């Protein structure tokens, strides 16, 4: 890890420690605001989640994080290389708007967690954050291990499945 990356990671951990949020396992039937973090290569998984929550009439937001060498499509909620400062962290703009909103659920379907994705996940005020990272030190409330099956659509389906299973178990135990 380069010196600038180390400094940026330290700054991120310090900011993340100051985030004040209430962690709450959402009931899939009562989720009203959902946000998805994704990358352009995960369009199919993003579309799957979009369609799933559209049926539920949920407020659905997304933020697409483009890799440094990619060309962005106009008209989408995006973060590109030009939206980053010299440390590789997002400047004021779409990232700040995203972070300020308190979502019921944040779903990160990126298969590789970059500094930008970690920044957005860590500083989000979402009540419950779900994603996948091989790192023990990650910013998810629920880290779903997808092992060798490196597929964003599989991860998206697993996120929905496990949220349902956790709630089922929670409500089964509370009725005893």
mmCIF file of C-alpha atoms in Angstrom, residues 23 127-131 138-144:
data_model
loop_
_atom_site.group_PDB
_atom_site.id
_atom_site.type_symbol
_atom_site.label_atom_id
_atom_site.label_comp_id
_atom_site.label_asym_id
_atom_site.label_seq_id
_atom_site.Cartn_x
_atom_site.Cartn_y
_atom_site.Cartn_z
ATOM 1 C CA UNK A 23 -27.879 -0.221 13.600
ATOM 2 C CA UNK A 127 -29.393 1.621 9.473
ATOM 3 C CA UNK A 128 -28.139 -1.701 8.078
ATOM 4 C CA UNK A 129 -25.270 -2.298 5.645
ATOM 5 C CA UNK A 130 -24.861 -5.536 3.696
ATOM 6 C CA UNK A 131 -22.068 -6.535 1.341
ATOM 7 C CA UNK A 138 -14.871 -4.016 6.820
ATOM 8 C CA UNK A 139 -17.759 -1.611 7.259
ATOM 9 C CA UNK A 140 -20.680 -4.017 6.838
ATOM 10 C CA UNK A 141 -23.187 -4.995 9.511
ATOM 11 C CA UNK A 142 -23.691 -8.229 7.569
ATOM 12 C CA UNK A 143 -20.742 -9.515 5.532
ATOM 13 C CA UNK A 144 -21.904 -12.318 3.234
#
